[in-house]
PDB file of C-alpha atoms in Angstrom:
ATOM      1  CA  MET A   1    -200.670 -70.786 114.889  1.00  0.00           C
ATOM      2  CA  PRO A   2    -196.897 -70.285 114.524  1.00  0.00           C
ATOM      3  CA  TRP A   3    -195.178 -71.445 111.374  1.00  0.00           C
ATOM      4  CA  PRO A   4    -192.905 -74.439 111.731  1.00  0.00           C
ATOM      5  CA  ASN A   5    -189.163 -73.966 111.847  1.00  0.00           C
ATOM      6  CA  THR A   6    -187.591 -75.720 108.919  1.00  0.00           C
ATOM      7  CA  GLU A   7    -184.072 -76.696 107.996  1.00  0.00           C
ATOM      8  CA  SER A   8    -184.553 -75.087 104.594  1.00  0.00           C
ATOM      9  CA  ALA A   9    -187.307 -73.443 102.587  1.00  0.00           C
ATOM     10  CA  ILE A  10    -187.881 -73.085  98.864  1.00  0.00           C
ATOM     11  CA  ALA A  11    -189.969 -70.409  97.158  1.00  0.00           C
ATOM     12  CA  GLN A  12    -191.351 -70.689  93.650  1.00  0.00           C
ATOM     13  CA  CYS A  13    -192.387 -67.482  91.910  1.00  0.00           C
ATOM     14  CA  LEU A  14    -195.490 -68.227  89.851  1.00  0.00           C
ATOM     15  CA  ASP A  15    -195.697 -65.355  87.384  1.00  0.00           C
ATOM     16  CA  TYR A  16    -192.067 -65.895  86.379  1.00  0.00           C
ATOM     17  CA  ASN A  17    -190.451 -69.308  86.720  1.00  0.00           C
ATOM     18  CA  LEU A  18    -187.920 -68.299  89.385  1.00  0.00           C
ATOM     19  CA  VAL A  19    -186.942 -70.278  92.479  1.00  0.00           C
ATOM     20  CA  THR A  20    -185.012 -69.344  95.610  1.00  0.00           C
ATOM     21  CA  GLN A  21    -183.945 -71.318  98.674  1.00  0.00           C
ATOM     22  CA  THR A  22    -183.135 -70.186 102.205  1.00  0.00           C
ATOM     23  CA  ARG A  23    -182.245 -71.804 105.504  1.00  0.00           C
ATOM     24  CA  ARG A  24    -185.416 -70.627 107.254  1.00  0.00           C
ATOM     25  CA  LEU A  25    -188.990 -70.044 106.138  1.00  0.00           C
ATOM     26  CA  GLU A  26    -188.942 -66.533 107.580  1.00  0.00           C
ATOM     27  CA  GLU A  27    -186.147 -65.546 105.150  1.00  0.00           C
ATOM     28  CA  ILE A  28    -188.107 -66.468 102.004  1.00  0.00           C
ATOM     29  CA  PRO A  29    -189.897 -63.155 101.312  1.00  0.00           C
ATOM     30  CA  TYR A  30    -186.689 -61.124 101.554  1.00  0.00           C
ATOM     31  CA  ALA A  31    -184.703 -63.636  99.475  1.00  0.00           C
ATOM     32  CA  LEU A  32    -187.363 -63.722  96.767  1.00  0.00           C
ATOM     33  CA  GLU A  33    -187.649 -59.934  96.648  1.00  0.00           C
ATOM     34  CA  ARG A  34    -183.861 -59.670  96.436  1.00  0.00           C
ATOM     35  CA  GLN A  35    -183.760 -62.177  93.570  1.00  0.00           C
ATOM     36  CA  LEU A  36    -186.479 -60.267  91.715  1.00  0.00           C
ATOM     37  CA  ALA A  37    -184.582 -57.010  92.243  1.00  0.00           C
ATOM     38  CA  VAL A  38    -181.379 -58.503  90.834  1.00  0.00           C
ATOM     39  CA  GLN A  39    -183.255 -59.811  87.798  1.00  0.00           C
ATOM     40  CA  ILE A  40    -184.924 -56.436  87.197  1.00  0.00           C
ATOM     41  CA  HIS A  41    -181.655 -54.531  87.448  1.00  0.00           C
ATOM     42  CA  ALA A  42    -179.813 -57.029  85.221  1.00  0.00           C
ATOM     43  CA  SER A  43    -182.505 -56.793  82.543  1.00  0.00           C
ATOM     44  CA  LEU A  44    -182.557 -53.002  82.624  1.00  0.00           C
ATOM     45  CA  ALA A  45    -178.751 -52.931  82.364  1.00  0.00           C
ATOM     46  CA  ARG A  46    -179.042 -55.062  79.209  1.00  0.00           C
ATOM     47  CA  GLY A  47    -181.756 -52.786  77.836  1.00  0.00           C
ATOM     48  CA  ILE A  48    -184.533 -55.365  77.889  1.00  0.00           C
ATOM     49  CA  GLU A  49    -187.916 -55.422  79.612  1.00  0.00           C
ATOM     50  CA  PRO A  50    -187.612 -57.244  82.960  1.00  0.00           C
ATOM     51  CA  PHE A  51    -188.948 -60.805  82.833  1.00  0.00           C
ATOM     52  CA  SER A  52    -189.746 -60.565  79.111  1.00  0.00           C
ATOM     53  CA  ASP A  53    -187.999 -63.879  78.493  1.00  0.00           C
ATOM     54  CA  PHE A  54    -189.469 -65.714  81.516  1.00  0.00           C
ATOM     55  CA  SER A  55    -192.479 -67.987  81.285  1.00  0.00           C
ATOM     56  CA  PRO A  56    -194.861 -68.713  84.162  1.00  0.00           C
ATOM     57  CA  ALA A  57    -194.110 -71.528  86.578  1.00  0.00           C
ATOM     58  CA  PRO A  58    -195.328 -75.015  85.633  1.00  0.00           C
ATOM     59  CA  ARG A  59    -199.001 -75.732  86.364  1.00  0.00           C
ATOM     60  CA  ARG A  60    -198.221 -78.022  89.319  1.00  0.00           C
ATOM     61  CA  TYR A  61    -196.856 -75.019  91.283  1.00  0.00           C
ATOM     62  CA  TRP A  62    -200.010 -73.015  90.561  1.00  0.00           C
ATOM     63  CA  GLU A  63    -202.060 -75.950  91.850  1.00  0.00           C
ATOM     64  CA  MET A  64    -199.951 -76.111  95.029  1.00  0.00           C
ATOM     65  CA  TYR A  65    -200.551 -72.385  95.496  1.00  0.00           C
ATOM     66  CA  GLU A  66    -204.316 -72.843  95.133  1.00  0.00           C
ATOM     67  CA  ARG A  67    -204.331 -75.555  97.826  1.00  0.00           C
ATOM     68  CA  ALA A  68    -201.988 -73.684 100.208  1.00  0.00           C
ATOM     69  CA  ARG A  69    -202.982 -71.485 103.104  1.00  0.00           C
ATOM     70  CA  ALA A  70    -202.050 -67.804 103.097  1.00  0.00           C
ATOM     71  CA  ARG A  71    -199.398 -66.594 105.522  1.00  0.00           C
ATOM     72  CA  LEU A  72    -201.144 -63.885 107.503  1.00  0.00           C
ATOM     73  CA  GLU A  73    -198.667 -62.873 110.201  1.00  0.00           C
ATOM     74  CA  PRO A  74    -196.261 -60.015 109.466  1.00  0.00           C
ATOM     75  CA  ILE A  75    -192.741 -60.848 108.393  1.00  0.00           C
ATOM     76  CA  ALA A  76    -189.853 -59.024 110.004  1.00  0.00           C
ATOM     77  CA  GLY A  77    -187.110 -57.879 107.691  1.00  0.00           C
ATOM     78  CA  GLN A  78    -185.759 -55.019 105.703  1.00  0.00           C
ATOM     79  CA  PRO A  79    -187.703 -53.853 102.663  1.00  0.00           C
ATOM     80  CA  VAL A  80    -186.062 -54.151  99.269  1.00  0.00           C
ATOM     81  CA  THR A  81    -186.329 -51.260  96.812  1.00  0.00           C
ATOM     82  CA  VAL A  82    -186.494 -52.511  93.244  1.00  0.00           C
ATOM     83  CA  GLY A  83    -187.865 -49.577  91.299  1.00  0.00           C
ATOM     84  CA  PRO A  84    -191.281 -50.743  90.092  1.00  0.00           C
ATOM     85  CA  LEU A  85    -193.649 -51.699  92.889  1.00  0.00           C
ATOM     86  CA  LEU A  86    -193.637 -55.437  93.521  1.00  0.00           C
ATOM     87  CA  THR A  87    -196.329 -57.210  95.464  1.00  0.00           C
ATOM     88  CA  THR A  88    -195.756 -60.637  96.923  1.00  0.00           C
ATOM     89  CA  GLU A  89    -198.141 -63.016  98.634  1.00  0.00           C
ATOM     90  CA  THR A  90    -196.617 -65.888 100.545  1.00  0.00           C
ATOM     91  CA  ARG A  91    -198.417 -69.199 100.997  1.00  0.00           C
ATOM     92  CA  LEU A  92    -197.160 -72.360 102.620  1.00  0.00           C
ATOM     93  CA  ALA A  93    -197.463 -75.542 100.593  1.00  0.00           C
ATOM     94  CA  ALA A  94    -196.014 -78.825 101.714  1.00  0.00           C
TER      95      ALA A  94
END
């Protein structure tokens, strides 16, 4: 089943309380990876461990994740190189 086109999409990172917004759902994985890359590089430039001062997302986002369905179709886009290997799993929650 195709994913709905939306006017905007918001992604909440669970392990680190980060949020990003895009115009289309299909842009979320790339935007989130880019935001994580920027945060990693900024932390390393300051000489601190990336995400060491971030707490996990609030519990309500974890609960939304648990109820959501996994996005199984491939996502077109350019990969983002951020140094350490990052793994993302995208789920749709509405």
